[in-house]
PDB file of C-alpha atoms and ligand atoms in Angstrom:
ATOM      1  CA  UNK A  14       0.000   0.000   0.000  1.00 62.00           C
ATOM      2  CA  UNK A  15       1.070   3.763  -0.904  1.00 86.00           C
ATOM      3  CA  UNK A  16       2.907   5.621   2.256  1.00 94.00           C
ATOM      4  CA  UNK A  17       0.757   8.768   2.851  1.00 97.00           C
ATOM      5  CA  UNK A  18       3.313   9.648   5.437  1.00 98.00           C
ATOM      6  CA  UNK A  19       6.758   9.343   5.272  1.00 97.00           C
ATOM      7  CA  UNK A  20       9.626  10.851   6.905  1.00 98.00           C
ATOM      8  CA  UNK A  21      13.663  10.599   6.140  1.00 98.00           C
ATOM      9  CA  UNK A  22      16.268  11.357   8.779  1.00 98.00           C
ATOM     10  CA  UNK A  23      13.954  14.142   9.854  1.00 98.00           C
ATOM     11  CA  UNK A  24      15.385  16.015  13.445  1.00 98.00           C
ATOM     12  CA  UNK A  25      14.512  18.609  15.231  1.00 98.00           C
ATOM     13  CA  UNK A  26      16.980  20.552  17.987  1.00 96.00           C
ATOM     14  CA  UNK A  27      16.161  22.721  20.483  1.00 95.00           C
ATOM     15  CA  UNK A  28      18.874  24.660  22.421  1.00 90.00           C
ATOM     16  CA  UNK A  29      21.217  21.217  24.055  1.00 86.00           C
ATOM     17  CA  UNK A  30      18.312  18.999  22.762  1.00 93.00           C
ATOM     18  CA  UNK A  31      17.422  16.633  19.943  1.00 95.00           C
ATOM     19  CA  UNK A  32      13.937  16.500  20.550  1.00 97.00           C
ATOM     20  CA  UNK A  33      13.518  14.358  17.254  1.00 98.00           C
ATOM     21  CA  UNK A  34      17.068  12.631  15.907  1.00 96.00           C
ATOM     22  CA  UNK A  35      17.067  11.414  12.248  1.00 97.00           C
ATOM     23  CA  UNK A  36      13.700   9.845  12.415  1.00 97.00           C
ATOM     24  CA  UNK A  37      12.525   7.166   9.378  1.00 97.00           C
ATOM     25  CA  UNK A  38       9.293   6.481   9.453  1.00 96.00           C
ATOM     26  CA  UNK A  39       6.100   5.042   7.085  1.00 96.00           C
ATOM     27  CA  UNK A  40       2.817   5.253   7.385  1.00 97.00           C
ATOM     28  CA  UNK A  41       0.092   3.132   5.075  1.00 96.00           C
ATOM     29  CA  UNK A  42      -2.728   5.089   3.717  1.00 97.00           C
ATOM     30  CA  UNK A  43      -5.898   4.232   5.486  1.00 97.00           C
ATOM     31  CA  UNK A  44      -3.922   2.863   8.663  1.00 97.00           C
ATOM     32  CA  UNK A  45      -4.696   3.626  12.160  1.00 97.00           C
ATOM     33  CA  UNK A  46      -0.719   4.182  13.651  1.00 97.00           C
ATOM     34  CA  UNK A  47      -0.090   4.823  17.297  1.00 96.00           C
ATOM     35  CA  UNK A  48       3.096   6.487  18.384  1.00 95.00           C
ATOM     36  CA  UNK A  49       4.312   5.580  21.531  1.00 92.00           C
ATOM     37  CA  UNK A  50       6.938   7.198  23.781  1.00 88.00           C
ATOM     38  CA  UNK A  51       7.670   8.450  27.314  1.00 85.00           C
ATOM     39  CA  UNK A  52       6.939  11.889  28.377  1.00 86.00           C
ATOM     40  CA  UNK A  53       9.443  14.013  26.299  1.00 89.00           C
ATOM     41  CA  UNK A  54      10.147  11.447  23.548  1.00 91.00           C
ATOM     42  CA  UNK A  55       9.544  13.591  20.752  1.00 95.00           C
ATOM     43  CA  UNK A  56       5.772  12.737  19.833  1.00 95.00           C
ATOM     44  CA  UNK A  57       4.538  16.508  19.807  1.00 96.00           C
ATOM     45  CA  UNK A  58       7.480  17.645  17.991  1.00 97.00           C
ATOM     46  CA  UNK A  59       7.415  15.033  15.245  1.00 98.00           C
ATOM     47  CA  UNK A  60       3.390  15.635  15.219  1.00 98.00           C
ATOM     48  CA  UNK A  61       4.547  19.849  14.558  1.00 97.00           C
ATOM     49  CA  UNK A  62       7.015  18.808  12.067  1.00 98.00           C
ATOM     50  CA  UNK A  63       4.274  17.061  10.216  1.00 98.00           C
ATOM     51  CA  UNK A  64       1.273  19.134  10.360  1.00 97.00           C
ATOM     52  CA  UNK A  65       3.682  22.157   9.080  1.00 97.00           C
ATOM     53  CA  UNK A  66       3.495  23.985  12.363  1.00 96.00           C
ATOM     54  CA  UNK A  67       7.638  23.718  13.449  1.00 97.00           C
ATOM     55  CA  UNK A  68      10.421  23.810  10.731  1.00 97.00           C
ATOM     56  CA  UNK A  69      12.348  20.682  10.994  1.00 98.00           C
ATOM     57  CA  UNK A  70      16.113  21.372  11.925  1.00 97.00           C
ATOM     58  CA  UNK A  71      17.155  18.897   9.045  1.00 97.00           C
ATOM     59  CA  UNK A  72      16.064  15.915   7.171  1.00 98.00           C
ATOM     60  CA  UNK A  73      12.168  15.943   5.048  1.00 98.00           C
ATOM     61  CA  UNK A  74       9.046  14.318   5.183  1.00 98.00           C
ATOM     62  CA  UNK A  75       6.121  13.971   2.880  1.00 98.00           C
ATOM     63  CA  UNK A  76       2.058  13.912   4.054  1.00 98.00           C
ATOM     64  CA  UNK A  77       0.064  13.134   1.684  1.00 97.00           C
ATOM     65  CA  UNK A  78       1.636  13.477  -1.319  1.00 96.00           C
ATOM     66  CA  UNK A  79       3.295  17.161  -0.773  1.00 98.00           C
ATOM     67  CA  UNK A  80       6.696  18.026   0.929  1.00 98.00           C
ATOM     68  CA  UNK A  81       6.282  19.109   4.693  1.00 98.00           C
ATOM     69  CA  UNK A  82       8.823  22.626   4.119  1.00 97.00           C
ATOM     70  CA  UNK A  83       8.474  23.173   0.439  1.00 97.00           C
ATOM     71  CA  UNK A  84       4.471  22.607   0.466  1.00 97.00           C
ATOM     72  CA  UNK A  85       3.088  23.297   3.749  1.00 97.00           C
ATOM     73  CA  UNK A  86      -0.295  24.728   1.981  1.00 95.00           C
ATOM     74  CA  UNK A  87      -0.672  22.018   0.554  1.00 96.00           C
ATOM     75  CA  UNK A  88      -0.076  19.644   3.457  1.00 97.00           C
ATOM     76  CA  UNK A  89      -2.159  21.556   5.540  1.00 95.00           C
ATOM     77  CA  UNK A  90      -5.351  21.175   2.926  1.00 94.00           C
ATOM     78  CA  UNK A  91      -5.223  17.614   3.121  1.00 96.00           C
ATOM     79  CA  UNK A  92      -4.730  17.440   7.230  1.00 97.00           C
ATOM     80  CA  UNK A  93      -6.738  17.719  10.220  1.00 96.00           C
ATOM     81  CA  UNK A  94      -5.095  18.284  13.793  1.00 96.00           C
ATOM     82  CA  UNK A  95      -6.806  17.937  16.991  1.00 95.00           C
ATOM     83  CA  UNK A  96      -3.835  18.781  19.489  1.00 94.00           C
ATOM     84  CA  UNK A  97      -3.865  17.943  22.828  1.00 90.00           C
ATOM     85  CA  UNK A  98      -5.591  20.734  24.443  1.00 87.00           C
ATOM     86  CA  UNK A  99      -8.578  21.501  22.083  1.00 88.00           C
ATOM     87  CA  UNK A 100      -8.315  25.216  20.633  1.00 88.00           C
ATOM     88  CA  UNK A 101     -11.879  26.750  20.607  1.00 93.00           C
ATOM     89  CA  UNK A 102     -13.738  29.643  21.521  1.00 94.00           C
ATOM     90  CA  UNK A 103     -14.982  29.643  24.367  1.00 94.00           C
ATOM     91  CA  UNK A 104     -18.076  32.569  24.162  1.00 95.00           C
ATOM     92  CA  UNK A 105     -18.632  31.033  21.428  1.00 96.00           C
ATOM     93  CA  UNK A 106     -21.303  28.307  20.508  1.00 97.00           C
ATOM     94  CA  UNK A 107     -19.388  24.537  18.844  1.00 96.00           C
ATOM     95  CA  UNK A 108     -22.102  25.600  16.015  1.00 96.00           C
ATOM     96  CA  UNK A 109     -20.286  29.183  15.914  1.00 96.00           C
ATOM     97  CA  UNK A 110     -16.551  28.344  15.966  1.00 96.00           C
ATOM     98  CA  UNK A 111     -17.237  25.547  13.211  1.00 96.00           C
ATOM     99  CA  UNK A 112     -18.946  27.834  11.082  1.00 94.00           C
ATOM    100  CA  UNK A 113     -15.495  30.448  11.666  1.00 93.00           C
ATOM    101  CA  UNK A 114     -13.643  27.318  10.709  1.00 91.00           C
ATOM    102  CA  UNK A 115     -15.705  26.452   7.892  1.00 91.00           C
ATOM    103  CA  UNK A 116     -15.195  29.790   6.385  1.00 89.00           C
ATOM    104  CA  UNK A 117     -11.395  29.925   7.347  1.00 87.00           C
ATOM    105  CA  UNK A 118     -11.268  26.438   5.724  1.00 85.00           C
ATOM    106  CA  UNK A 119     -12.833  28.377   2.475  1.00 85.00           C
ATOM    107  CA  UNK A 120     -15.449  25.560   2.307  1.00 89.00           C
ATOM    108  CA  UNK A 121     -17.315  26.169  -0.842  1.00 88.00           C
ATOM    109  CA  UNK A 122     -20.788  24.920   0.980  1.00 92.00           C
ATOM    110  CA  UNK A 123     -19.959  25.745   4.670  1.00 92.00           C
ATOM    111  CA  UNK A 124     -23.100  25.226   6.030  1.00 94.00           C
ATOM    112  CA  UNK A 125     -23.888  21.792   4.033  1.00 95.00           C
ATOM    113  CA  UNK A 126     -19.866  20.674   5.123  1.00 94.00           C
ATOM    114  CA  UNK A 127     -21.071  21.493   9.109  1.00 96.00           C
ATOM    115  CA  UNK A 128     -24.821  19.611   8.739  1.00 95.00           C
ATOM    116  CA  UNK A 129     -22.898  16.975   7.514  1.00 95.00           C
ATOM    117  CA  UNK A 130     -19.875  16.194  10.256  1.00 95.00           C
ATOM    118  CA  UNK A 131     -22.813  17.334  13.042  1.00 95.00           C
ATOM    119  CA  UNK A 132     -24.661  14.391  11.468  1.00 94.00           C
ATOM    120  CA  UNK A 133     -21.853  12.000  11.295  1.00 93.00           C
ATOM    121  CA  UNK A 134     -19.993  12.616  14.803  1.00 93.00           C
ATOM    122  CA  UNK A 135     -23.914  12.843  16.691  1.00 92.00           C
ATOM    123  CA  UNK A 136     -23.226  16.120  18.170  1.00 94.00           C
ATOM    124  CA  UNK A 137     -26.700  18.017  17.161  1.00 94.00           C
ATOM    125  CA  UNK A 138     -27.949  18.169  21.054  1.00 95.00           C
ATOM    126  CA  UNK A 139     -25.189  20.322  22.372  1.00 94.00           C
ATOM    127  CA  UNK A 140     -23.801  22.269  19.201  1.00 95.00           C
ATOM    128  CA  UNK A 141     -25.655  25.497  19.908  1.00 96.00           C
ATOM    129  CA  UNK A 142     -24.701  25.676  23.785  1.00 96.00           C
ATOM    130  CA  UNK A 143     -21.746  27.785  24.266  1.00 97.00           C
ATOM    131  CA  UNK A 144     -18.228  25.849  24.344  1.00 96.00           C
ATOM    132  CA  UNK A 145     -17.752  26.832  27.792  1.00 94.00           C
ATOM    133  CA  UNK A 146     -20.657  24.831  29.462  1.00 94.00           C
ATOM    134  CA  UNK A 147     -19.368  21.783  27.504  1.00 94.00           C
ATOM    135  CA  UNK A 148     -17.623  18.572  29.297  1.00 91.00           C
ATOM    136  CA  UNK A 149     -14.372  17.666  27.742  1.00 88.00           C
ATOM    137  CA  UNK A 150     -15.690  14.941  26.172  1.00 89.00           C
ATOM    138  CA  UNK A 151     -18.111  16.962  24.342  1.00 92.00           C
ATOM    139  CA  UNK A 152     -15.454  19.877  23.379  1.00 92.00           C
ATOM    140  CA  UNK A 153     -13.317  17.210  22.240  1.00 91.00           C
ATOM    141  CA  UNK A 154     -16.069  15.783  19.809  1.00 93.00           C
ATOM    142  CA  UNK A 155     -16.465  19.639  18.644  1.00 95.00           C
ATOM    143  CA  UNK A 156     -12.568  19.470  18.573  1.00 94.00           C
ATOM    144  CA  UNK A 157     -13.271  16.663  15.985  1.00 94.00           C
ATOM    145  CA  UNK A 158     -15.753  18.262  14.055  1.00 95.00           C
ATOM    146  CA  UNK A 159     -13.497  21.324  13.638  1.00 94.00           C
ATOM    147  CA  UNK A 160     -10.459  19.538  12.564  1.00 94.00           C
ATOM    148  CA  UNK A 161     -12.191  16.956   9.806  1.00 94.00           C
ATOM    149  CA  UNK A 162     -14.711  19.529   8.258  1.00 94.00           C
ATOM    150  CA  UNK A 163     -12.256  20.217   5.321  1.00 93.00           C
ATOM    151  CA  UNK A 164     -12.618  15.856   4.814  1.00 93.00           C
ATOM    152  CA  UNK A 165      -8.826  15.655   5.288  1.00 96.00           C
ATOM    153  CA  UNK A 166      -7.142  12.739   4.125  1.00 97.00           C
ATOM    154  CA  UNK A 167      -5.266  12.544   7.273  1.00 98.00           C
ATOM    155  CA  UNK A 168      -5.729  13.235  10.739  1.00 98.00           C
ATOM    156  CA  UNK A 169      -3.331  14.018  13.678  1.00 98.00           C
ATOM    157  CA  UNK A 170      -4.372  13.420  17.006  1.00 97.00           C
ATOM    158  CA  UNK A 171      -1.905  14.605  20.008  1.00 95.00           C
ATOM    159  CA  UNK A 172      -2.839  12.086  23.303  1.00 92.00           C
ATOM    160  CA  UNK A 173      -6.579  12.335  22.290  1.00 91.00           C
ATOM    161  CA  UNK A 174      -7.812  10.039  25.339  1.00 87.00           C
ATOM    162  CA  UNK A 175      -6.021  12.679  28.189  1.00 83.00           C
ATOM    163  CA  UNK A 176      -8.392  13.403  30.470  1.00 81.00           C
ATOM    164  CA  UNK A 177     -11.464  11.399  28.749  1.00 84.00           C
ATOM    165  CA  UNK A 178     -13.774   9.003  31.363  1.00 86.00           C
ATOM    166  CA  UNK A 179     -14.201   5.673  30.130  1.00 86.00           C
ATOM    167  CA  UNK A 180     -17.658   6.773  28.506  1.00 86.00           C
ATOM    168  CA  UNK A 181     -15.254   9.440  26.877  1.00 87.00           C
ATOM    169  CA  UNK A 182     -12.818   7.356  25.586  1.00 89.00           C
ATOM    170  CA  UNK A 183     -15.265   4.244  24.509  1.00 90.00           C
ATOM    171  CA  UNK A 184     -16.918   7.754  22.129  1.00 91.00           C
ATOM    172  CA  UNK A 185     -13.319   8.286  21.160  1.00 91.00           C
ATOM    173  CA  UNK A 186     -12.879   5.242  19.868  1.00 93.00           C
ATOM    174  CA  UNK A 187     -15.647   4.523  17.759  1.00 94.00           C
ATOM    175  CA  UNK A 188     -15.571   7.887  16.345  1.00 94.00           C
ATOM    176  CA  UNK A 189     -11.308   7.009  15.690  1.00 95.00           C
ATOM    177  CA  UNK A 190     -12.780   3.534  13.871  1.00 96.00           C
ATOM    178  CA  UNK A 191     -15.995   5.495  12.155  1.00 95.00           C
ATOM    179  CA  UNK A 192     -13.682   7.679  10.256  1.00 95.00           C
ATOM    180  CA  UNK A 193     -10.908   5.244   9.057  1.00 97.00           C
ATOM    181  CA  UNK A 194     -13.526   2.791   8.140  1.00 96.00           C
ATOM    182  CA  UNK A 195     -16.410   4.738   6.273  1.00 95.00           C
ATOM    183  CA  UNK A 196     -14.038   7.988   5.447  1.00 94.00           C
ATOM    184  CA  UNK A 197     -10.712   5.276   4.697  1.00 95.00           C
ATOM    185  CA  UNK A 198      -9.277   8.500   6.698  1.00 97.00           C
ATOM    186  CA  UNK A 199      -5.702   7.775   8.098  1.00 98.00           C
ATOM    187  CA  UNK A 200      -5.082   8.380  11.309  1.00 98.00           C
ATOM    188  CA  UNK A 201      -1.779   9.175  13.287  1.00 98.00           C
ATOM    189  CA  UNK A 202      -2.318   9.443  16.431  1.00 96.00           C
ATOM    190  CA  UNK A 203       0.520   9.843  19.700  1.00 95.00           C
ATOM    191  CA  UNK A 204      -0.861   8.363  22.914  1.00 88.00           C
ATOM    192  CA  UNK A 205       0.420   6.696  26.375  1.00 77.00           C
ATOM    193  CA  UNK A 206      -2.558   4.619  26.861  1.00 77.00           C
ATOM    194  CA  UNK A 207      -1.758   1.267  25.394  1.00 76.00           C
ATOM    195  CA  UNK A 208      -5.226  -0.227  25.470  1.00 78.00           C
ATOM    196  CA  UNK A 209      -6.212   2.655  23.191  1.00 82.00           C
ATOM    197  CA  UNK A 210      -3.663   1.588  20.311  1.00 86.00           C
ATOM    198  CA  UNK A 211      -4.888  -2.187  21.052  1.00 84.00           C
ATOM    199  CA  UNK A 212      -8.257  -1.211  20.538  1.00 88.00           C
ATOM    200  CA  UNK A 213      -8.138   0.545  17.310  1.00 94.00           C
ATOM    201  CA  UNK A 214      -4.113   0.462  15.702  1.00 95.00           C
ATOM    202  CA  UNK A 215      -2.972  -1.107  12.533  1.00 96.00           C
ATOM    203  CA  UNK A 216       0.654  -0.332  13.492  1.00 95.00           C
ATOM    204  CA  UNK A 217       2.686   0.977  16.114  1.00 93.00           C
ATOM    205  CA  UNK A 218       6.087   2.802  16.303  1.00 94.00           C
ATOM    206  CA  UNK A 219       7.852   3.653  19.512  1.00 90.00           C
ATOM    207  CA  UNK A 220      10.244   6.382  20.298  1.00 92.00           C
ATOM    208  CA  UNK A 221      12.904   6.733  22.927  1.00 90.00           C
ATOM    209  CA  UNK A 222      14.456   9.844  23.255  1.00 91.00           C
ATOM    210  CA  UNK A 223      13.821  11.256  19.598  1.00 95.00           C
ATOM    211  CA  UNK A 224      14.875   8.112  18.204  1.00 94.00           C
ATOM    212  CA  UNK A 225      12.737   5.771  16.356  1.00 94.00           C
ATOM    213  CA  UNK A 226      13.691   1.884  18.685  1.00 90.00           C
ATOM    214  CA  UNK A 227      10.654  -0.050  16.979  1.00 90.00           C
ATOM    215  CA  UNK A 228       7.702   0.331  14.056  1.00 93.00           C
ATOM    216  CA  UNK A 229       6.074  -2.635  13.061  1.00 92.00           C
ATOM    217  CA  UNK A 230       1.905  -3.986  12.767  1.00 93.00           C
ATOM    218  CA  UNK A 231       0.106  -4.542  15.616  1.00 91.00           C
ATOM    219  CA  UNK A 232      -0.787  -8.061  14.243  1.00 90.00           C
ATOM    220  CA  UNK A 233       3.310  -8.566  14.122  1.00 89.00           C
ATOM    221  CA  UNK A 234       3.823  -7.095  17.432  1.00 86.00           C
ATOM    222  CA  UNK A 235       1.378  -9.369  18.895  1.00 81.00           C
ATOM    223  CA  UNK A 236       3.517 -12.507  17.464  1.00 82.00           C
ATOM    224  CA  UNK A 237       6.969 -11.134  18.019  1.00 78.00           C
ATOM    225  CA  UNK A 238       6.083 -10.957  21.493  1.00 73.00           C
ATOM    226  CA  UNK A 239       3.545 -13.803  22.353  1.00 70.00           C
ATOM    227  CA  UNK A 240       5.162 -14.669  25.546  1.00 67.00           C
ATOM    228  CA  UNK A 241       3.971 -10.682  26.878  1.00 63.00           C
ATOM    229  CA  UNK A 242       0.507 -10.862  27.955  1.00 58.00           C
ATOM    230  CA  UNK A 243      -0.746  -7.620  27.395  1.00 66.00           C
ATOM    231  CA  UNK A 244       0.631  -4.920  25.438  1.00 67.00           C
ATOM    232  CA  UNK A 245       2.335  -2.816  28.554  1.00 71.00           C
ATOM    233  CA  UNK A 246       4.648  -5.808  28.891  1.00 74.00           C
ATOM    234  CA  UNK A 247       5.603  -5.750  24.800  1.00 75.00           C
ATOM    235  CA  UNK A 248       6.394  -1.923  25.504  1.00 75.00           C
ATOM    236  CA  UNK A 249       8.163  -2.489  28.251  1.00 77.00           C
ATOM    237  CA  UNK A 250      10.141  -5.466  26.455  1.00 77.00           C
ATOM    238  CA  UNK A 251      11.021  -3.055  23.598  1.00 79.00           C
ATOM    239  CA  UNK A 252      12.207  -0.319  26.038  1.00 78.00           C
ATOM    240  CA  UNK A 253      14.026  -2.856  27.898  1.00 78.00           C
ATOM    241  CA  UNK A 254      15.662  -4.160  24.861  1.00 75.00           C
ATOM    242  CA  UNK A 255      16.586  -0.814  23.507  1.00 74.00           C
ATOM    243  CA  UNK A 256      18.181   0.472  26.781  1.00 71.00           C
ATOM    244  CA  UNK A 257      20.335  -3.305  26.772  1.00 70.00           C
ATOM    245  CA  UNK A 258      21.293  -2.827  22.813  1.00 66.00           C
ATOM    246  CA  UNK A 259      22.605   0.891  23.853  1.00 63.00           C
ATOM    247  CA  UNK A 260      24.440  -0.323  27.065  1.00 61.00           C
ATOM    248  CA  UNK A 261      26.374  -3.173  25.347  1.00 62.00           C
ATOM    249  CA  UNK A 262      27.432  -1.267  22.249  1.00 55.00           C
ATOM    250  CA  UNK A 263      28.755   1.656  24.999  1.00 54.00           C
ATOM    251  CA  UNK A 264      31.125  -1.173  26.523  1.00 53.00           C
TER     252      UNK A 264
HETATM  253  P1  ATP B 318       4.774  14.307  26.237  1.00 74.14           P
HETATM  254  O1  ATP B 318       4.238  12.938  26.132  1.00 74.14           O
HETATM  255  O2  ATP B 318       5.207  14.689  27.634  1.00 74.14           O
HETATM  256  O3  ATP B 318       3.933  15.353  25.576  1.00 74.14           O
HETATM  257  P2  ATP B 318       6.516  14.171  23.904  1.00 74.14           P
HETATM  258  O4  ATP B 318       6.949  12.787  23.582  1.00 74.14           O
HETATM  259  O5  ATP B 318       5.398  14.743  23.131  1.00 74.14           O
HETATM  260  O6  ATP B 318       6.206  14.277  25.462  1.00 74.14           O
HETATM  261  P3  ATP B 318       7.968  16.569  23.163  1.00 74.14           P
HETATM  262  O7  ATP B 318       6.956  17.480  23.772  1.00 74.14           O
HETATM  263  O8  ATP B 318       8.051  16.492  21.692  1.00 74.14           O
HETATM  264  O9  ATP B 318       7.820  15.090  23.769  1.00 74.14           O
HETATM  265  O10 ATP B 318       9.395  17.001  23.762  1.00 74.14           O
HETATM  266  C1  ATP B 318      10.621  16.392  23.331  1.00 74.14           C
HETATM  267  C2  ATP B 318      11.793  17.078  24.019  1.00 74.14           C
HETATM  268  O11 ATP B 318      11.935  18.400  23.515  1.00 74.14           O
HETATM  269  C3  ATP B 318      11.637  17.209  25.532  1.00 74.14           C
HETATM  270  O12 ATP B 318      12.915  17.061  26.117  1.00 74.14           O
HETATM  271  C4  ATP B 318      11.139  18.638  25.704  1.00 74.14           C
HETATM  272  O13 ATP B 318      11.502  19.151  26.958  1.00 74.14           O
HETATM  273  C5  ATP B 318      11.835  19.348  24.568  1.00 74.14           C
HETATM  274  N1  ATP B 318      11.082  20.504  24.048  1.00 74.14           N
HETATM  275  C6  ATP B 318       9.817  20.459  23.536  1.00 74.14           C
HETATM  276  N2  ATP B 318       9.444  21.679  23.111  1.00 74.14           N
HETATM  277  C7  ATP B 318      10.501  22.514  23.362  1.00 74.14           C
HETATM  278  C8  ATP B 318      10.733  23.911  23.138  1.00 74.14           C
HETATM  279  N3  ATP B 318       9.824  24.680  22.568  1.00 74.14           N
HETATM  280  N4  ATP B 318      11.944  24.404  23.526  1.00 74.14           N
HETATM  281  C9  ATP B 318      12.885  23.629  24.097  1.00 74.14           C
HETATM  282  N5  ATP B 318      12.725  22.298  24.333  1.00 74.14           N
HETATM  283  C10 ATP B 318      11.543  21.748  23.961  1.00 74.14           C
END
């Protein structure tokens, strides 16, 4: 199948830190991929990199079709991005800041696009109460709306289940399967919460430090490490691995 994501060697350096170091990595169209990784692995800076939002330091990568520095436009037409923290206006009505995103989007049918993702996420009841009264499962599913109105062919999703209830996340999830399966949308999305990625990943990549240590299916994964019960212990097997690997080569 066609890679609708690919990077090569791409890094990013802050001041004393390589947030992101050389990274290779592929992504299927129409696959659900989960990126794994410790708190300050590099997941939100790889996700910046790719949604156009942070110049790499060096290397390139390619989202759907178009270069991530020499086409960002382009990238960005064909993405959605739900980050971490959902970005909406408050004062504002979910109804009201989709129809500002419609029109930023320059939808040609704006209010056809918004009857349309109100229809397919469920959201009608609470899309005219103001964004501010809303749980955060509900601004999340807003969150949703606002950041697959354009129909992107991909969508990034920074640690969507943060915060969710179990009701929350269950939502998440079927909304996460809804899309890939009746929209063939591919989703990349980084999260902590392993029994997310076994619930709806195709594939899984892990990253230690800015470094890529593993990418591979879930169906392979679950093989490779039959022995592991659950998929905590096949994380912590390829952490544990990784950190052995590093220690013998420094010796
Ligand atoms: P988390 O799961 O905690 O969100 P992460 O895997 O998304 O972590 P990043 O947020 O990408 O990791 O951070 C990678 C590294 O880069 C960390 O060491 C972090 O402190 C550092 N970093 C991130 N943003 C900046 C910045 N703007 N300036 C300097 N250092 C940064």
């Amino acid at each position: 199948m066609n890679e609708i994501i690919s990077t090569k060697s791409l890094s990013k350096n802050y001041t004393g830190i390589k947030a992101v170091d050389t990274l290779d990595l592929g992504i299927s169209e129409g696959e659900i991929f989960g990126f794994l990784g410790h708190n300050g692995a590099g997941k939100t800076t790889t996700i910046s990199m790719l949604t156009t939002l942070l110049p790499p330091t060096s290397g390139s990568g390619m989202v759907a079709g178009f270069d991530i520095v020499k086409d960002p436009l382009n990238v960005r037409r064909r993405i959605g991005y739900l980050p971490e923290n959902v970005q909406l206006y408050e004062s504002m009505t979910g109804y009201e800041n989709l129809k500002f995103f419609a029109h930023l989007s320059e939808l040609k049918e704006p209010d056809l696009a918004i009857e349309q993702v109100v229809s397919f996420l469920d959201i009608s009841s609470y899309i005219k109460k103001r964004v501010g009264q809303l749980s955060k499962g509900m601004r999340q599913r807003i969150g949703i709306a606002q950041a697959i109105i354009h129909e992107p062919k991909v969508l990034f999703l920074d640690e969507p289940s943060s915060g969710l209830d179990p009701m929350g996340m269950k939502q998440l999830r079927d909304i996460l399967l809804k899309l890939n399966q009746e929209k063939g949308m591919t989703i990349f999305m980084n999260t902590h919460l392993l029994s997310e990625v076994t619930a709806v990943c195709h594939s899984i990549a892990v990253l230690n430090a800015g470094k890529l240590i593993y990418q591979n299916s879930l169906e392979e994964t679950l093989k490779r490490f039959k022995d592991n019960s659950s998929l905590e212990q096949i994380y912590f097997s390829i952490e544990t691995d990784h950190s052995e690997a590093a220690h013998a080569v420094s010796h």
